[in-house]
mmCIF file of C-alpha atoms in Angstrom:
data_model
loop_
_atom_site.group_PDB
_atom_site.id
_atom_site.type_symbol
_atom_site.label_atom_id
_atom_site.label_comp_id
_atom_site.label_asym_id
_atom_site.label_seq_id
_atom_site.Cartn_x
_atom_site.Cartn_y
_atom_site.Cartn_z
ATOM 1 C CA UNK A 1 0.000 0.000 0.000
ATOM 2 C CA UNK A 2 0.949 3.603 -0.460
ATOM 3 C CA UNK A 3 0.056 6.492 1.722
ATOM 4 C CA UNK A 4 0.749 10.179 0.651
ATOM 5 C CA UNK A 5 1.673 12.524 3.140
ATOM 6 C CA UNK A 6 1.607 15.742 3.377
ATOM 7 C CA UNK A 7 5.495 16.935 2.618
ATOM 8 C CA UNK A 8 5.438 20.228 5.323
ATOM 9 C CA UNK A 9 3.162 18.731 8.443
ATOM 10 C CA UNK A 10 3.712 15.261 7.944
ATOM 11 C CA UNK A 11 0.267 14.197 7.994
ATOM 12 C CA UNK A 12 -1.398 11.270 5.965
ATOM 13 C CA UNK A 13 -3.826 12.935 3.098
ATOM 14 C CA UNK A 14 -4.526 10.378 0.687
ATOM 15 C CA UNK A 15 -3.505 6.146 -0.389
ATOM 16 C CA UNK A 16 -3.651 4.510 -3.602
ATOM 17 C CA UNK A 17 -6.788 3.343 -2.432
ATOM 18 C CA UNK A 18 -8.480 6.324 -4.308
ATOM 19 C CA UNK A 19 -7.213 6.689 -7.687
ATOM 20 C CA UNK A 20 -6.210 10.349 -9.334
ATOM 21 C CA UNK A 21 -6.252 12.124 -12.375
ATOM 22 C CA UNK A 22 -3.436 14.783 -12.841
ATOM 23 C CA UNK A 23 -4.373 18.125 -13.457
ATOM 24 C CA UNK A 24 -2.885 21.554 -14.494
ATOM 25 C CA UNK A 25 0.735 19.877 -15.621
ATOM 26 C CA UNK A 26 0.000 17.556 -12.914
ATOM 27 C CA UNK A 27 0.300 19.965 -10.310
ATOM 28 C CA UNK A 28 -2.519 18.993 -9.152
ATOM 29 C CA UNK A 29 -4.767 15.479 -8.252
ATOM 30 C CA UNK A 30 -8.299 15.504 -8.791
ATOM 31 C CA UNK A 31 -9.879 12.584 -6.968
ATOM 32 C CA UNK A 32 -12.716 11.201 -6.589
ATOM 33 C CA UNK A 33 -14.794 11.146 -3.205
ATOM 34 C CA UNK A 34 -18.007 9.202 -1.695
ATOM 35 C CA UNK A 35 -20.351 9.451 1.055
ATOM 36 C CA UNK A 36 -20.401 6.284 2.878
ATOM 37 C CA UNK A 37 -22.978 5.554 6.050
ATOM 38 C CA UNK A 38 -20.990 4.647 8.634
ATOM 39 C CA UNK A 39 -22.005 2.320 11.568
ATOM 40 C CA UNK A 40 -23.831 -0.577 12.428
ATOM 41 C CA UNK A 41 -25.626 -1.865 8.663
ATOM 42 C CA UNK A 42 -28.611 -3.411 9.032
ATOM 43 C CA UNK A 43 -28.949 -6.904 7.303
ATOM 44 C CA UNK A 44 -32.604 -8.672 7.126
ATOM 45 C CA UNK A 45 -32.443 -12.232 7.466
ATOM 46 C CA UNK A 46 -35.174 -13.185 7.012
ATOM 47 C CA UNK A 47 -36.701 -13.454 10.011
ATOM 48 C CA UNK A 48 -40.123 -12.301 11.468
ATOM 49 C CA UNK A 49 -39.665 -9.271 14.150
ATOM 50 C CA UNK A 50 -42.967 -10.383 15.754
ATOM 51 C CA UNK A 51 -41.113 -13.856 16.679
ATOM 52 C CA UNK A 52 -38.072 -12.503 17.371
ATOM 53 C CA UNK A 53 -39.390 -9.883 19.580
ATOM 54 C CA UNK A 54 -39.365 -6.899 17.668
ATOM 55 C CA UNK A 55 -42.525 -4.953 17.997
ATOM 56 C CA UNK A 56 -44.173 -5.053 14.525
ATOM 57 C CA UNK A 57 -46.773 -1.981 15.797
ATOM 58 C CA UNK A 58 -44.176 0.478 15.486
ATOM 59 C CA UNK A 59 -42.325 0.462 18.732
ATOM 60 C CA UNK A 60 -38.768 -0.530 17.780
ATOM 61 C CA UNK A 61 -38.888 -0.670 14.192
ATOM 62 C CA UNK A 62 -36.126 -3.339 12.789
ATOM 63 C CA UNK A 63 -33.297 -1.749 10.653
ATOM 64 C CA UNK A 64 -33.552 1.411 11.802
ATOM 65 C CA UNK A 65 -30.109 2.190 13.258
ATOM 66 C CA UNK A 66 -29.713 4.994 15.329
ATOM 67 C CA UNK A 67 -25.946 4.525 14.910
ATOM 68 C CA UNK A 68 -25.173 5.260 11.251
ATOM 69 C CA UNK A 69 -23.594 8.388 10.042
ATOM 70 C CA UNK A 70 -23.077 9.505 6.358
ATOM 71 C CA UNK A 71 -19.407 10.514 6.397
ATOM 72 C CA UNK A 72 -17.144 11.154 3.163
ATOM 73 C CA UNK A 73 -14.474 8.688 2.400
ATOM 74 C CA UNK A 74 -11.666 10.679 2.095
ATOM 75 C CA UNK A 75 -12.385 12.569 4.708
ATOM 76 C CA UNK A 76 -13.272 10.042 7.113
ATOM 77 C CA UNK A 77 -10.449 8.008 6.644
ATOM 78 C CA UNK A 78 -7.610 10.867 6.635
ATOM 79 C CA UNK A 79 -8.928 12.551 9.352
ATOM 80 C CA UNK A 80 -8.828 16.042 7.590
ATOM 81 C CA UNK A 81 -10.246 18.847 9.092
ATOM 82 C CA UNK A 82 -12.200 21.191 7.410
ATOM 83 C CA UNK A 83 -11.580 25.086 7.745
ATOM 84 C CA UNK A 84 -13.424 28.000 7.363
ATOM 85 C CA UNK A 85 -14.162 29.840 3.513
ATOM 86 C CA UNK A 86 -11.180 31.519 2.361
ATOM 87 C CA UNK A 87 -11.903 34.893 0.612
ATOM 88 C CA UNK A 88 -10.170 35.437 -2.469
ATOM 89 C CA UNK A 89 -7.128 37.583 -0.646
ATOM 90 C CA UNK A 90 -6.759 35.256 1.833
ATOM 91 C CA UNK A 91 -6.358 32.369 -0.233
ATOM 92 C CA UNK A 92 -3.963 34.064 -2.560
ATOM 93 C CA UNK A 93 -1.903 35.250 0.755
ATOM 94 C CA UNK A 94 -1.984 31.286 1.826
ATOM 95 C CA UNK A 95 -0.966 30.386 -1.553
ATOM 96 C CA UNK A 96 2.398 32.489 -1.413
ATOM 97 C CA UNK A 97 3.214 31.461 1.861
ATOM 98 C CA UNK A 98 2.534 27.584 0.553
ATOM 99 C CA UNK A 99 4.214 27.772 -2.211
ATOM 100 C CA UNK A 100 7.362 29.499 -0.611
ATOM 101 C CA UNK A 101 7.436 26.778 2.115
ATOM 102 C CA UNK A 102 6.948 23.763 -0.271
ATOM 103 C CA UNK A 103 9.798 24.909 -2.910
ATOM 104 C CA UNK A 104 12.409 24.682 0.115
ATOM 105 C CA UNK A 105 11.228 20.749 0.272
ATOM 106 C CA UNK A 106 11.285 20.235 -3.358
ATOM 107 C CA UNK A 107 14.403 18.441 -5.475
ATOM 108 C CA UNK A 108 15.925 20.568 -8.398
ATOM 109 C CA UNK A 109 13.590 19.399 -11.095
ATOM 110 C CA UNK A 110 10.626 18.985 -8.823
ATOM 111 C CA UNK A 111 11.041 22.265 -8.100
ATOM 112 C CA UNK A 112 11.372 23.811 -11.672
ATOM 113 C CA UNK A 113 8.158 21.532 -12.609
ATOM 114 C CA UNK A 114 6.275 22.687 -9.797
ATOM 115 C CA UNK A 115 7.838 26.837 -10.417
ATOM 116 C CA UNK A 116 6.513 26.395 -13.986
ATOM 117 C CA UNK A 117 3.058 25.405 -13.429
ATOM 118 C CA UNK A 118 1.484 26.969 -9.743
ATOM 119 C CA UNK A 119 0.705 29.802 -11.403
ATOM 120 C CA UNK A 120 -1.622 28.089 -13.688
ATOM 121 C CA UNK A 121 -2.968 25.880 -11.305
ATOM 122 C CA UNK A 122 -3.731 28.943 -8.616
ATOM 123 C CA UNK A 123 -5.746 30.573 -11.489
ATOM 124 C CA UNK A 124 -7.573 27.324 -11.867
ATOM 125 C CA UNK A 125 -8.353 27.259 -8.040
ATOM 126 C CA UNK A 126 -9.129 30.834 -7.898
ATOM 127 C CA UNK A 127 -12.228 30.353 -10.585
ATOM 128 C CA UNK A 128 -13.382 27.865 -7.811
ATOM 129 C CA UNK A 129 -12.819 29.365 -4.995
ATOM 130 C CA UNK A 130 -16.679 30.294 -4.113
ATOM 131 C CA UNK A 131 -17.503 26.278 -4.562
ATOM 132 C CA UNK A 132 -14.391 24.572 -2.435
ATOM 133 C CA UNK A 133 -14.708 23.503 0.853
ATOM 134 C CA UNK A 134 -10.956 23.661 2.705
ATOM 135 C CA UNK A 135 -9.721 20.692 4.461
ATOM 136 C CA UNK A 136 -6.037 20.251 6.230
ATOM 137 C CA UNK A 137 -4.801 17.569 7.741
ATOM 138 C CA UNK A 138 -5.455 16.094 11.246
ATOM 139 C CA UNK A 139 -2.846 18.289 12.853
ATOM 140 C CA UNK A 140 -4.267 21.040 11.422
ATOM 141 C CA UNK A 141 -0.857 22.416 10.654
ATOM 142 C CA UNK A 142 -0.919 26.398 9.579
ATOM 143 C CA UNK A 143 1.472 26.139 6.317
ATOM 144 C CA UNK A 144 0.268 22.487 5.735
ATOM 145 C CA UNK A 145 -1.236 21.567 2.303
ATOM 146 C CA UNK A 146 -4.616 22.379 1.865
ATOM 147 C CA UNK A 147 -7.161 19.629 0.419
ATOM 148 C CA UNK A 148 -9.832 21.372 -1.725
ATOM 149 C CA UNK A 149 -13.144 19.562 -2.163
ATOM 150 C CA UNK A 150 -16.233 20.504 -4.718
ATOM 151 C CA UNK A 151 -19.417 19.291 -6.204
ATOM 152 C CA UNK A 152 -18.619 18.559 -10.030
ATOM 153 C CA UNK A 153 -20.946 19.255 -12.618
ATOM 154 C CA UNK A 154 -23.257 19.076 -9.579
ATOM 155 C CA UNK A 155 -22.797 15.525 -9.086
ATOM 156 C CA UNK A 156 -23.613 13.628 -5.388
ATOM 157 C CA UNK A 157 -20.424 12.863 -4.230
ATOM 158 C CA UNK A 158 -17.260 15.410 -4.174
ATOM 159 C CA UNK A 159 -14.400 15.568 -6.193
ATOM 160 C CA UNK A 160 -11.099 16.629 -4.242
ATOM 161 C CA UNK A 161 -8.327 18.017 -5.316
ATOM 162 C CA UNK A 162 -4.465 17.939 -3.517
ATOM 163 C CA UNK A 163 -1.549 19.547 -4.813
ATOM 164 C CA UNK A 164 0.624 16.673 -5.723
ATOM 165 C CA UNK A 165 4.039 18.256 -5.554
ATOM 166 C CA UNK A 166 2.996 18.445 -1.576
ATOM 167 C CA UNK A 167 2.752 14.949 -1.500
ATOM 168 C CA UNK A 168 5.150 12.707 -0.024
ATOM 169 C CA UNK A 169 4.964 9.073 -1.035
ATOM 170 C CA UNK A 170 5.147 6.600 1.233
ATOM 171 C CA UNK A 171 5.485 2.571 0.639
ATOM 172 C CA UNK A 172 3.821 0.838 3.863
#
């Protein structure tokens, strides 16, 4: 299994249990979320809940669990936290401070790849902005990478997207 983590707060963001798409020069990974229900799942036997002491007159109603949460995948299982809205200046003042921070982590040509293609990739993000929801890590590190999730083409499920050159990978 692989895990990526984040390259400045160390914390685990995404596995190659969720497949990506590179975008922007691949400066970016777009991948692909779910909701999930989490908890106890219900699963009907078969049996009668008058004989097996369920009340069939609506007192405890089977498979009805009290339990279960809808959670998304991703963020579920990475533990991100989400943040606040950033306004466009805000963003753009995270951005440089990001972008500063992750260049002093990068190799030579890592860092000319990643140099020659933020800009294009911010501009992306910044026609976004108003639809992202902001996740970071479980740490919640200040100049950690930010995970950016949306609703596609108005689908159900999000669509997040990570900034790959802030990805560490990890062989477990």
């Amino acid at each position: 299994m692989i895990v990526y983590q984040d390259r400045i707060s160390g914390n685990e963001l995404l596995s190659d249990s969720f497949l990506y798409r590179e975008l922007e020069n691949g400066v970016l990974w777009e991948v692909d979320g779910q909701w999930v229900v989490q908890g106890a799942v219900d699963v009907d036997i078969g049996a009668n809940p008058c004989n097996e002491g369920g009340d069939h007159e609506g007192g405890d109603q089977e498979g009805v669990d009290e339990e279960a949460v809808k959670v998304i995948d991703i963020v579920d299982t990475f533990r991100l936290q989400e943040l606040p809205a950033f306004e466009r200046k805000e963003f753009c003042t995270y951005m440089k401070r990001y972008i500063k921070n992750l260049i002093a982590k990068l190799e030579d040509e890592e860092q000319e790849r990643f140099k020659n293609n933020i800009e294009s990739a911010t501009k992306f993000l910044l026609s976004k902005l108003a639809d992202f929801q902001f996740f970071v890590g479980e740490s919640m590190h200040d100049d950690g990478s930010l995970v950016l999730a949306y609703y596609k083409d108005g689908a159900a499920d999000p669509t997040f997207l990570y900034f790959a050159h802030g990805l560490k990978k990890i062989n477990c």
